[in-house]
Short mmCIF file of C-alpha atoms in Angstrom, two decimals:
data_model
loop_
_atom_site.label_atom_id
_atom_site.label_comp_id
_atom_site.label_asym_id
_atom_site.label_seq_id
_atom_site.Cartn_x
_atom_site.Cartn_y
_atom_site.Cartn_z
CA MET A 768 222.40 100.37 -19.12
CA ALA A 769 218.90 102.68 -17.42
CA ARG A 770 217.97 99.47 -16.23
CA SER A 771 220.72 97.95 -14.36
CA ASP A 772 220.71 101.43 -12.50
CA ALA A 773 217.38 100.61 -11.61
CA THR A 774 217.79 97.24 -10.35
CA ALA A 775 220.62 98.42 -8.58
CA GLN A 776 218.65 101.23 -6.69
CA SER A 777 215.95 98.34 -6.34
CA LEU A 778 218.64 96.45 -4.73
CA LEU A 779 219.29 98.93 -1.55
CA PRO A 780 218.02 99.90 1.27
CA VAL A 781 215.30 102.94 1.07
CA THR A 782 216.83 106.04 3.08
CA ASP A 783 215.35 109.63 3.44
CA GLY A 784 217.86 110.87 1.06
CA GLY A 785 215.87 109.27 -1.55
CA SER A 786 217.06 107.09 -4.92
CA VAL A 787 219.74 109.48 -5.59
CA ALA A 788 221.20 109.51 -2.72
CA SER A 789 221.85 105.46 -2.51
CA SER A 790 222.64 105.77 -5.83
CA THR A 791 225.24 108.15 -4.90
CA VAL A 792 226.74 105.90 -2.33
CA THR A 793 226.85 102.40 -4.54
CA LYS A 794 228.66 104.42 -6.18
CA GLY A 795 231.21 105.19 -3.98
CA ARG A 796 231.47 101.91 -2.54
CA LYS A 797 232.43 100.87 -5.67
CA SER A 798 235.02 103.28 -6.27
CA ARG A 799 236.61 102.45 -3.17
CA HIS A 800 236.66 98.80 -3.89
CA ARG A 801 238.42 99.30 -7.51
CA ARG A 802 241.38 101.72 -6.07
CA HIS A 803 242.04 98.84 -3.11
CA ASN A 804 241.64 95.55 -5.66
CA LEU A 805 239.16 93.96 -3.68
CA ASN A 806 237.37 92.61 -6.91
CA HIS A 807 234.77 89.93 -5.90
CA PRO A 808 234.85 86.74 -8.20
CA PRO A 809 231.50 86.96 -10.96
CA GLY A 810 228.66 85.88 -9.80
CA LEU A 811 228.43 87.54 -6.41
CA ASP A 812 224.88 89.52 -5.76
CA ALA A 813 225.04 92.94 -4.58
CA SER A 814 223.97 92.59 -0.72
CA GLN A 815 227.62 90.20 -0.90
CA VAL A 816 229.37 93.25 -2.55
CA LEU A 817 228.24 95.87 0.45
CA SER A 818 229.02 93.42 2.73
CA SER A 819 232.71 93.25 1.46
CA SER A 820 233.04 97.00 1.05
CA GLY A 821 231.62 97.03 4.38
CA SER A 822 234.63 94.99 5.92
CA THR A 823 237.29 97.28 4.23
CA LEU A 824 235.79 100.79 5.25
CA GLY A 825 236.69 99.23 8.29
CA SER A 826 239.92 98.92 8.06
CA VAL A 827 240.73 101.88 5.85
CA SER A 828 238.91 103.65 8.73
CA LYS A 829 241.50 102.74 11.27
CA LEU A 830 244.59 103.09 8.66
CA SER A 831 243.48 106.31 8.72
CA ARG A 832 243.36 107.03 12.58
CA TYR A 833 246.68 105.53 12.87
CA SER A 834 248.35 107.38 10.08
CA ARG A 835 246.94 110.90 11.69
CA ALA A 836 248.26 110.30 15.31
CA ARG A 837 251.31 109.47 13.75
CA ARG A 838 251.15 112.65 12.25
CA ARG A 839 250.66 114.63 15.61
CA ARG A 840 252.89 113.02 17.02
CA ASP A 841 256.08 113.78 14.69
CA ARG A 842 254.71 117.47 15.09
CA LEU A 843 255.42 117.03 18.62
CA LEU A 844 258.08 115.60 18.34
CA GLU A 845 259.97 118.39 16.15
CA ASN A 846 258.10 121.02 18.32
CA GLU A 847 259.52 118.99 21.56
CA ASP A 848 262.66 121.22 23.52
CA PRO A 849 265.93 119.13 24.21
CA HIS A 850 264.78 119.13 28.27
CA GLN A 851 261.38 117.27 27.41
CA ARG A 852 262.99 115.38 24.93
CA ARG A 853 265.62 114.05 27.96
CA VAL A 854 263.11 113.12 30.26
CA ARG A 855 260.92 110.84 27.69
CA ARG A 856 263.73 109.41 26.81
CA LEU A 857 264.49 108.80 30.15
CA LEU A 858 261.11 107.47 31.09
CA GLN A 859 261.36 104.75 27.77
CA VAL A 860 264.00 103.59 29.30
CA PHE A 861 262.37 103.08 33.03
CA MET A 862 259.72 101.85 31.19
CA GLY A 863 261.64 99.27 29.23
CA LEU A 864 263.82 98.23 32.01
CA PHE A 865 260.86 98.07 35.04
CA PRO A 866 259.62 94.75 33.58
CA VAL A 867 262.94 92.94 34.18
CA LEU A 868 263.49 94.77 37.87
CA LEU A 869 260.03 93.62 38.85
CA TRP A 870 260.76 89.49 37.54
CA GLY A 871 264.39 90.06 39.31
CA LEU A 872 262.73 91.06 42.64
CA PHE A 873 260.44 88.21 42.08
CA LEU A 874 263.50 86.23 41.82
CA TYR A 875 265.03 87.48 44.41
CA VAL A 876 262.50 87.03 47.21
CA MET A 877 261.76 83.38 46.00
CA ASP A 878 265.30 82.15 46.25
CA GLY A 879 265.67 83.53 49.55
CA ASP A 880 262.90 82.28 50.60
CA LEU A 881 263.55 78.57 49.60
CA GLU A 882 267.06 79.40 51.15
CA GLY A 883 265.41 80.14 54.56
CA GLN A 884 263.16 77.18 53.99
CA ARG A 885 266.30 74.75 53.04
CA ASN A 886 268.17 76.24 56.68
CA ASN A 887 265.04 75.97 58.39
CA ASN A 888 264.54 72.11 57.28
CA GLN A 889 268.55 71.71 57.75
CA GLN A 890 268.06 72.94 61.57
CA HIS A 891 264.85 71.16 62.27
CA SER A 892 265.20 68.00 61.02
CA VAL A 893 265.81 66.30 64.41
CA LEU A 894 263.88 68.48 66.23
CA ASP A 895 260.51 68.80 64.34
CA ARG A 896 260.04 64.84 64.93
CA PHE A 897 258.92 65.69 68.12
CA GLU A 898 255.47 66.61 67.99
CA GLY A 899 253.73 69.11 70.18
CA ARG A 900 257.18 70.35 71.37
CA SER A 901 257.99 74.07 72.35
CA SER A 902 260.44 75.71 73.76
CA ILE A 903 261.69 75.14 77.69
CA ASP A 904 260.85 79.05 78.42
CA GLY A 905 257.22 78.70 77.10
CA THR A 906 253.67 77.44 78.03
CA ILE A 907 254.13 73.77 76.96
CA GLN A 908 257.62 72.72 77.72
CA GLY A 909 259.76 70.27 76.04
CA ARG A 910 260.21 66.89 77.39
CA TYR A 911 264.07 65.19 77.24
CA ILE A 912 265.74 62.39 78.72
CA LEU A 913 269.71 63.77 79.61
CA PHE A 914 272.20 60.83 79.25
CA ASN A 915 275.15 60.90 81.34
CA GLY A 916 277.54 58.84 80.04
CA LEU A 917 280.60 56.86 81.15
CA GLU A 918 279.39 55.07 84.55
CA ARG A 919 279.81 52.21 86.77
CA LYS A 920 284.06 51.73 85.37
CA GLN A 921 282.64 51.03 81.56
CA GLY A 922 283.99 51.87 78.88
CA PHE A 923 283.31 54.25 75.48
CA GLY A 924 281.57 51.10 73.94
CA ASN A 925 279.17 51.04 77.02
CA GLY A 926 278.52 54.13 76.57
CA LEU A 927 278.01 54.56 72.81
CA GLN A 928 275.69 51.32 73.27
CA GLY A 929 274.01 53.57 76.51
CA LEU A 930 273.11 56.22 73.97
CA LEU A 931 272.00 54.76 71.05
CA ALA A 932 269.00 53.70 73.57
CA ALA A 933 268.05 56.65 74.79
CA HIS A 934 267.82 57.64 71.24
CA LEU A 935 265.77 54.95 70.11
CA LEU A 936 263.49 55.45 73.91
CA GLY A 937 263.37 59.46 72.80
CA LEU A 938 262.08 59.16 68.95
CA GLU A 939 259.40 56.49 70.50
CA PHE A 940 258.69 58.83 74.05
CA ASN A 941 258.53 62.19 72.13
CA ARG A 942 261.65 62.82 74.31
CA ILE A 943 264.58 65.24 73.22
CA VAL A 944 268.18 63.28 74.41
CA CYS A 945 270.85 65.17 75.56
CA VAL A 946 274.24 64.29 76.30
CA ASN A 947 275.23 65.98 79.68
CA PRO A 948 278.65 67.76 79.57
CA ASP A 949 279.38 67.61 82.82
CA THR A 950 278.98 64.01 83.33
CA TRP A 951 280.84 63.25 80.00
CA THR A 952 283.29 65.96 78.60
CA GLY A 953 285.35 63.44 76.49
CA PHE A 954 281.88 63.11 74.64
CA PHE A 955 282.38 67.05 73.32
CA LEU A 956 286.07 66.37 72.32
CA GLY A 957 285.19 64.08 69.88
CA PHE A 958 281.63 65.21 68.24
CA ARG A 959 279.24 68.14 69.02
CA GLN A 960 275.56 68.12 68.67
CA ARG A 961 273.94 69.09 64.71
CA TYR A 962 271.89 72.07 64.02
CA ASP A 963 269.30 73.54 66.74
CA LEU A 964 269.69 70.49 69.06
CA ALA A 965 272.43 72.03 71.11
CA ASN A 966 270.64 74.86 71.28
CA GLU A 967 267.86 73.27 72.76
CA CYS A 968 270.01 70.86 75.05
CA ASN A 969 272.05 74.16 76.26
CA GLN A 970 268.82 75.74 77.21
CA MET A 971 267.53 72.72 78.83
CA LEU A 972 271.16 72.73 80.90
CA GLN A 973 270.04 76.49 81.95
CA THR A 974 267.18 75.64 83.73
CA TYR A 975 267.57 72.65 85.11
CA ARG A 976 271.19 72.19 85.89
CA GLN A 977 270.72 72.94 89.73
CA LEU A 978 268.44 70.73 90.04
CA ILE A 979 270.29 67.39 88.39
CA LYS A 980 273.69 68.41 90.43
CA PRO A 981 274.11 65.52 93.22
CA SER A 982 274.22 67.62 96.61
CA ASN A 983 277.67 69.11 97.75
CA ASP A 984 276.71 68.33 101.48
CA ASN A 985 280.55 66.93 102.24
CA ASP A 986 282.31 69.99 99.67
CA LYS A 987 284.91 71.43 102.79
CA ASN A 988 284.27 75.30 101.58
CA ASN A 989 280.50 74.50 102.03
CA ASN A 990 281.33 72.80 105.51
CA LYS A 991 283.73 75.56 106.17
CA SER A 992 281.02 77.80 105.29
CA ASN A 993 278.38 76.20 107.73
CA ASN A 994 280.70 75.97 110.64
CA ASN A 995 281.02 79.77 110.00
CA ASN A 996 277.66 80.37 109.93
CA LYS A 997 276.17 77.53 111.97
CA LYS A 998 273.92 77.47 108.80
CA ARG A 999 273.67 74.61 106.24
CA SER A 1000 273.03 75.74 103.00
CA THR A 1001 273.02 72.77 100.30
CA ARG A 1002 271.90 73.23 96.25
CA PRO A 1003 268.53 71.69 95.55
CA GLN A 1004 268.49 67.39 95.75
CA GLN A 1005 268.07 66.31 92.36
CA THR A 1006 264.39 66.39 91.30
CA PHE A 1007 263.83 64.41 88.79
CA PRO A 1008 263.40 60.56 88.15
CA VAL A 1009 266.61 57.92 86.93
CA VAL A 1010 266.14 55.03 84.31
CA ARG A 1011 268.51 52.57 84.94
CA ILE A 1012 269.16 50.07 82.09
CA TRP A 1013 272.09 47.79 82.00
CA ASN A 1014 273.15 44.73 80.68
CA LEU A 1015 274.47 43.44 84.31
CA GLY A 1016 272.36 44.56 87.20
CA LEU A 1017 270.52 47.66 88.23
CA THR A 1018 268.27 47.03 85.66
CA MET A 1019 264.29 48.32 86.38
CA ASP A 1020 261.71 46.64 84.95
CA GLU A 1021 260.09 47.50 81.36
CA CYS A 1022 256.90 48.00 82.89
CA GLU A 1023 258.27 50.26 85.19
CA VAL A 1024 260.02 52.58 82.06
CA ARG A 1025 257.72 52.73 80.10
CA PRO A 1026 254.82 54.77 81.83
CA MET A 1027 257.53 57.13 83.47
CA LEU A 1028 258.49 57.82 79.64
CA ALA A 1029 255.13 58.09 78.97
CA SER A 1030 254.44 60.56 81.50
CA SER A 1031 253.83 64.00 80.12
CA ASP A 1032 254.37 65.42 84.10
CA ILE A 1033 258.07 64.37 83.70
CA PRO A 1034 259.86 67.28 81.69
CA LEU A 1035 263.04 65.61 82.42
CA ILE A 1036 264.82 62.00 82.60
CA ILE A 1037 268.15 61.09 83.53
CA PHE A 1038 269.24 57.65 81.65
CA SER A 1039 271.45 55.47 83.27
CA GLY A 1040 272.50 52.87 81.03
CA ASP A 1041 274.07 50.74 77.84
CA THR A 1042 271.52 48.40 76.55
CA TYR A 1043 267.66 48.45 75.17
CA PRO A 1044 265.37 46.37 77.31
CA ARG A 1045 264.94 43.78 74.41
CA TRP A 1046 266.57 46.12 71.31
CA PRO A 1047 264.37 46.81 68.15
CA ALA A 1048 265.53 47.65 65.11
CA VAL A 1049 267.66 50.83 64.86
CA PRO A 1050 266.68 52.46 61.37
CA ASP A 1051 268.46 52.12 58.33
CA ASN A 1052 269.15 56.30 57.36
CA ASP A 1053 273.22 57.30 59.25
CA PHE A 1054 270.86 57.63 62.73
CA PHE A 1055 274.32 58.64 64.60
CA HIS A 1056 274.95 61.44 61.49
CA GLN A 1057 271.38 62.91 61.91
CA TYR A 1058 272.34 64.21 65.60
CA TYR A 1059 276.20 64.31 65.78
CA GLU A 1060 278.97 65.03 63.75
CA PRO A 1061 282.51 65.01 64.30
CA THR A 1062 284.50 67.97 65.60
CA ASP A 1063 287.66 69.72 63.90
CA GLU A 1064 290.23 68.07 65.80
CA LEU A 1065 288.88 64.77 64.84
CA LEU A 1066 288.74 65.14 61.24
CA SER A 1067 292.70 66.24 61.35
CA MET A 1068 293.75 63.61 63.64
CA LEU A 1069 291.70 60.82 61.34
CA PRO A 1070 294.78 58.21 60.05
CA TRP A 1071 293.00 57.56 56.90
CA LYS A 1072 295.31 56.60 53.71
CA ASN A 1073 292.84 58.20 51.33
CA LEU A 1074 290.96 60.84 52.97
CA PRO A 1075 288.44 61.98 53.37
CA THR A 1076 287.40 58.86 52.28
CA PRO A 1077 287.38 55.75 55.11
CA PRO A 1078 288.46 52.61 54.28
CA GLU A 1079 285.81 50.14 53.44
CA VAL A 1080 286.83 46.60 55.16
CA VAL A 1081 287.62 47.33 59.11
CA VAL A 1082 288.56 44.42 62.00
CA HIS A 1083 288.85 45.26 65.19
CA LEU A 1084 291.31 42.59 67.51
CA ARG A 1085 290.39 43.59 71.64
CA GLU A 1086 292.75 41.85 73.61
CA SER A 1087 291.36 40.96 76.83
CA ASP A 1088 291.73 43.10 80.18
CA ASN A 1089 292.97 40.40 82.18
CA ASN A 1090 296.38 38.22 81.71
CA TYR A 1091 294.93 35.00 81.34
CA GLU A 1092 293.13 33.75 78.26
CA ASP A 1093 289.28 35.13 78.20
CA PRO A 1094 286.97 32.88 76.89
CA GLN A 1095 285.08 35.90 75.52
CA ARG A 1096 287.15 37.20 74.14
CA ARG A 1097 287.82 33.90 71.13
CA GLY A 1098 289.85 34.65 68.29
CA MET A 1099 293.06 36.82 69.42
CA ASP A 1100 295.00 33.38 69.10
CA GLU A 1101 297.85 32.95 66.49
CA ALA A 1102 295.89 30.43 64.21
CA SER A 1103 292.43 32.27 64.39
CA LEU A 1104 294.58 35.87 63.45
CA ASP A 1105 296.58 33.96 60.67
CA ALA A 1106 293.19 32.35 59.74
CA LEU A 1107 292.10 36.31 59.38
CA GLY A 1108 294.59 37.62 57.62
CA LYS A 1109 294.20 34.92 54.40
CA LEU A 1110 290.52 35.62 54.90
CA LEU A 1111 290.20 39.04 54.06
CA PRO A 1112 291.91 41.60 51.64
CA SER A 1113 295.10 43.64 51.57
CA SER A 1114 292.95 46.99 51.87
CA THR A 1115 292.18 45.84 55.10
CA TYR A 1116 291.99 48.32 58.14
CA LEU A 1117 292.95 47.34 61.79
CA VAL A 1118 291.94 48.77 64.66
CA THR A 1119 293.33 47.40 67.81
CA ASN A 1120 294.53 48.36 71.41
CA LYS A 1121 297.17 45.23 71.80
CA VAL A 1122 299.25 48.01 69.00
CA GLU A 1123 302.03 45.14 67.88
CA LEU A 1124 299.60 43.76 65.56
CA LEU A 1125 299.96 46.65 63.70
CA ASP A 1126 302.97 46.21 62.58
CA THR A 1127 302.31 42.25 62.28
CA PHE A 1128 299.50 42.68 59.97
CA GLU A 1129 301.32 45.63 57.61
CA GLN A 1130 304.02 43.30 57.06
CA THR A 1131 302.28 39.96 56.75
CA PHE A 1132 299.46 40.44 54.73
CA GLY A 1133 299.51 44.32 53.75
CA TRP A 1134 297.28 45.58 56.18
CA SER A 1135 296.98 49.34 56.75
CA HIS A 1136 296.49 50.79 60.33
CA ASN A 1137 297.09 53.85 62.97
CA ASP A 1138 300.11 55.11 64.05
CA TRP A 1139 299.10 54.66 67.10
CA THR A 1140 301.86 54.15 70.07
CA THR A 1141 299.69 53.34 72.62
CA VAL A 1142 296.85 52.38 73.65
CA GLN A 1143 294.75 53.58 76.79
CA HIS A 1144 291.40 51.60 78.54
CA SER A 1145 288.92 54.46 77.61
CA ALA A 1146 287.47 52.85 81.56
CA SER A 1147 290.99 53.70 82.33
CA LEU A 1148 291.09 56.85 81.56
CA HIS A 1149 290.09 59.00 84.93
CA GLN A 1150 290.84 55.08 86.63
CA ILE A 1151 294.28 52.67 86.15
CA MET A 1152 295.22 53.64 83.12
CA LYS A 1153 295.48 50.41 82.09
CA HIS A 1154 297.35 49.56 78.50
CA TRP A 1155 298.17 46.85 76.86
CA GLY A 1156 302.10 47.40 75.23
CA LYS A 1157 303.88 50.07 73.38
CA ARG A 1158 305.14 50.60 69.71
CA LYS A 1159 307.26 53.07 68.07
CA ALA A 1160 305.64 55.46 65.83
CA THR A 1161 306.50 54.55 62.08
CA SER A 1162 304.59 57.46 60.09
CA THR A 1163 305.92 60.75 60.15
CA LYS A 1164 303.04 62.36 59.09
CA ASN A 1165 301.07 60.68 61.98
CA GLN A 1166 304.48 61.87 64.08
CA GLN A 1167 303.82 65.34 63.31
CA ARG A 1168 300.09 65.02 63.53
CA ARG A 1169 300.16 63.59 67.16
CA SER A 1170 302.95 66.18 68.14
CA SER A 1171 301.16 68.93 66.84
CA ASN A 1172 297.80 67.51 68.64
CA LYS A 1173 299.95 67.51 71.94
CA LYS A 1174 300.25 70.89 72.26
CA LYS A 1175 296.95 71.27 72.25
CA LEU A 1176 295.60 68.24 74.14
CA ASP A 1177 297.40 66.74 77.28
CA GLU A 1178 297.92 63.23 77.23
CA GLN A 1179 294.67 62.02 78.32
CA GLN A 1180 292.54 64.11 76.30
CA LEU A 1181 295.00 63.06 73.21
CA GLN A 1182 294.11 59.20 74.40
CA THR A 1183 290.62 59.54 73.95
CA MET A 1184 290.81 62.04 70.59
CA GLN A 1185 293.01 58.08 69.23
CA LEU A 1186 289.84 56.27 70.55
CA TRP A 1187 287.09 58.20 68.92
CA CYS A 1188 289.19 57.96 65.54
CA ASP A 1189 289.41 54.27 66.01
CA TRP A 1190 285.36 54.60 66.63
CA TYR A 1191 284.84 56.74 64.05
CA THR A 1192 286.64 54.82 62.03
CA ILE A 1193 284.64 51.85 62.44
CA LEU A 1194 281.25 53.72 61.85
CA ASN A 1195 282.03 54.28 58.73
CA ALA A 1196 283.20 51.25 57.29
CA ARG A 1197 280.94 48.91 55.32
CA GLU A 1198 282.27 45.85 56.33
CA VAL A 1199 283.28 44.69 59.82
CA TYR A 1200 285.03 41.92 61.34
CA HIS A 1201 285.69 41.61 65.33
CA THR A 1202 286.12 39.52 68.04
CA GLU A 1203 283.93 40.48 71.21
CA SER A 1204 283.17 44.22 72.02
CA ASP A 1205 281.40 46.64 72.72
CA PHE A 1206 283.75 49.15 71.04
CA SER A 1207 283.08 47.90 68.02
CA ALA A 1208 279.52 46.33 67.95
CA SER A 1209 278.29 49.70 69.35
CA ALA A 1210 279.92 51.84 65.78
CA ILE A 1211 277.86 48.97 64.09
CA HIS A 1212 274.77 48.77 65.80
CA TRP A 1213 274.51 52.93 65.52
CA ALA A 1214 275.67 52.48 61.64
CA ASN A 1215 273.56 49.00 60.68
CA ILE A 1216 276.23 47.98 59.33
CA TYR A 1217 276.09 44.87 57.37
CA PRO A 1218 278.08 42.29 56.83
CA SER A 1219 279.53 42.34 60.17
CA LYS A 1220 280.98 39.37 62.06
CA VAL A 1221 282.02 38.37 65.48
CA ILE A 1222 285.28 35.94 65.47
CA ARG A 1223 285.17 33.25 67.57
CA GLY A 1224 288.47 31.67 66.50
CA ILE A 1225 288.77 28.51 64.56
CA SER A 1226 286.77 25.91 64.43
CA SER A 1227 289.71 23.03 64.74
CA PRO A 1228 293.74 23.31 64.75
CA GLU A 1229 293.18 20.60 62.02
CA SER A 1230 291.03 22.40 59.58
CA ARG A 1231 291.89 26.39 60.60
CA GLU A 1232 288.66 27.19 59.34
CA LEU A 1233 287.51 30.56 60.97
CA ILE A 1234 284.55 30.41 62.98
CA LEU A 1235 282.85 34.04 61.91
CA VAL A 1236 278.82 34.67 64.32
CA GLU A 1237 276.48 37.10 63.83
CA GLU A 1238 275.95 40.02 65.69
CA GLN A 1239 273.72 39.00 69.10
CA TRP A 1240 270.81 41.59 68.96
CA ARG A 1241 270.82 40.05 64.87
CA GLN A 1242 270.71 36.68 66.73
CA THR A 1243 267.74 37.77 68.87
CA GLY A 1244 265.84 39.37 66.48
CA ASP A 1245 264.45 42.45 66.31
CA ALA A 1246 261.73 42.89 69.41
CA ILE A 1247 258.47 45.25 69.41
CA LEU A 1248 259.37 48.88 70.71
CA LEU A 1249 258.44 49.37 74.12
CA ARG A 1250 255.85 51.78 73.76
CA ASP A 1251 253.71 49.02 70.99
CA ARG A 1252 254.21 46.39 73.36
CA PRO A 1253 251.35 44.68 75.26
CA GLU A 1254 250.86 44.90 78.67
CA GLU A 1255 251.38 41.17 79.34
CA THR A 1256 253.87 40.53 77.17
CA LEU A 1257 256.74 43.37 79.47
CA THR A 1258 258.53 41.85 81.25
CA LEU A 1259 260.79 42.67 84.61
CA ARG A 1260 264.16 42.32 85.03
CA ASN A 1261 265.15 38.58 85.08
CA GLY A 1262 262.31 38.05 81.50
CA SER A 1263 259.42 36.60 83.34
CA PRO A 1264 256.57 38.57 82.65
CA CYS A 1265 255.89 41.20 85.39
CA GLN A 1266 252.18 42.88 87.01
CA THR A 1267 250.64 45.90 85.15
CA LEU A 1268 251.41 49.12 86.76
CA HIS A 1269 249.04 51.82 86.57
CA GLU A 1270 250.79 55.03 85.64
CA SER A 1271 249.70 56.94 88.56
CA SER A 1272 251.45 54.55 90.91
CA ILE A 1273 254.48 55.11 88.88
CA THR A 1274 254.32 58.70 89.31
CA ASP A 1275 253.88 58.50 92.59
CA SER A 1276 257.01 56.27 93.16
CA ILE A 1277 258.94 58.79 91.37
CA LYS A 1278 258.14 62.42 93.72
CA PRO A 1279 261.01 63.69 95.36
CA PRO A 1280 261.80 62.76 98.77
CA PRO A 1281 260.08 64.63 101.59
CA SER A 1282 263.41 64.91 103.10
CA SER A 1283 266.42 65.98 101.37
CA THR A 1284 268.41 63.71 103.36
CA THR A 1285 266.79 60.71 102.11
CA THR A 1286 266.56 58.95 99.04
CA THR A 1287 264.59 56.51 96.92
CA ALA A 1288 266.21 53.98 94.29
CA THR A 1289 264.52 56.16 91.45
CA THR A 1290 265.57 59.40 92.37
CA ASP A 1291 268.74 58.75 93.91
CA PRO A 1292 271.64 61.42 92.84
CA LEU A 1293 274.27 60.32 90.26
#
């Protein structure tokens, strides 16, 4: 026994207290091992035992400190008065809810930022395309194309083809397109501009309206005022250039148009035309609805059977304006119409200016249609009031709708709305067949509807096979954008190559005339 104690003492480190102190520490540590059942397997030496006992002592020390702190807290709670208890519990509740409130606030702020970003993206999805643009009252002015709409006694089809050309040129040359409400009021009966485009155009018109209106020298009131005051007072002459691109006459050369549109010194260009100088491809992404949306009045007048779903297959039959057979309007003869009715399904929807055909195709082939009693020429709404016959309304619902809208609109406005309903029906179709007409061709062109075919009559009276051809712009193929065409490929109005004109010479030619009584070909008022 004495030998074992001596061995243990020799293994322990020597302290100032001597061997007795060392022996006492060792015995104490062994007793703690026994109390906590920390038995070590046989064969361990003394250093391993001491190492194990040291970690155990640390754990026991932590437990004892935790127990003492808990006893102190319990004593404090026993001596706590009711007011302190309520305050403590409120603090505990607040500390418990604080992380929840903080997380909720974070989600609220993030949702607001995302909503603002969505609204901003929606409002500026059109305007953001125009690089370097800013508000017109800023230091860097925006650049615009003002489209005047119907001119030269043209109908809606020509006007809408011209609007499409204006938007394509606007995308190319970084210009925002605005429809002139002073010259094409009928457009805004059926459609309105989307997002911030309307505000941008309104600001532009407020700034430039007095500069784009023609002179009023011949107005009677002005003449009286001039006679009384013996002094002429006229509006400022138009100081902005006019780009004219028509499919017949009054067409400018490509080498004139391109530098005008590209010039950064011309904030506003007035577009007068119904075509693009050799059509390029139209963006295949619902191009029209990126800029415009139907008015509530137009939506309320749509005569579709399955509202709000538009008909998928639409036929547009355009009767000629003349009393004789127009070779450009082939496909309106009885044999061609019979072949057309047999070719297409009964779910086909018919649009036509010859209203008597509505009942004929419904009774013979089961086609659906609008219930217009008469259709007036869109170019004649302010001219000669041309129409192609009348019929009786057969739908009580359409009669009620017409009667309801008639209280709000005069006859001219009602006819305009009917034309917009027909055009919007074609615009939203998936498949279109039509006789020669810019009215339907413009909707097909805007929406890139395919398949679409032009009806050209039948091959022979014996076979009665319907002749269907591609749209004209598809036959010629997509041209290169005017902006990207090499200079040597630019053409004159007659199609022959034109000489390259420098932008400086073009800019000089479109400056306002020195006298308000004379105008040039590119600056005369519309």
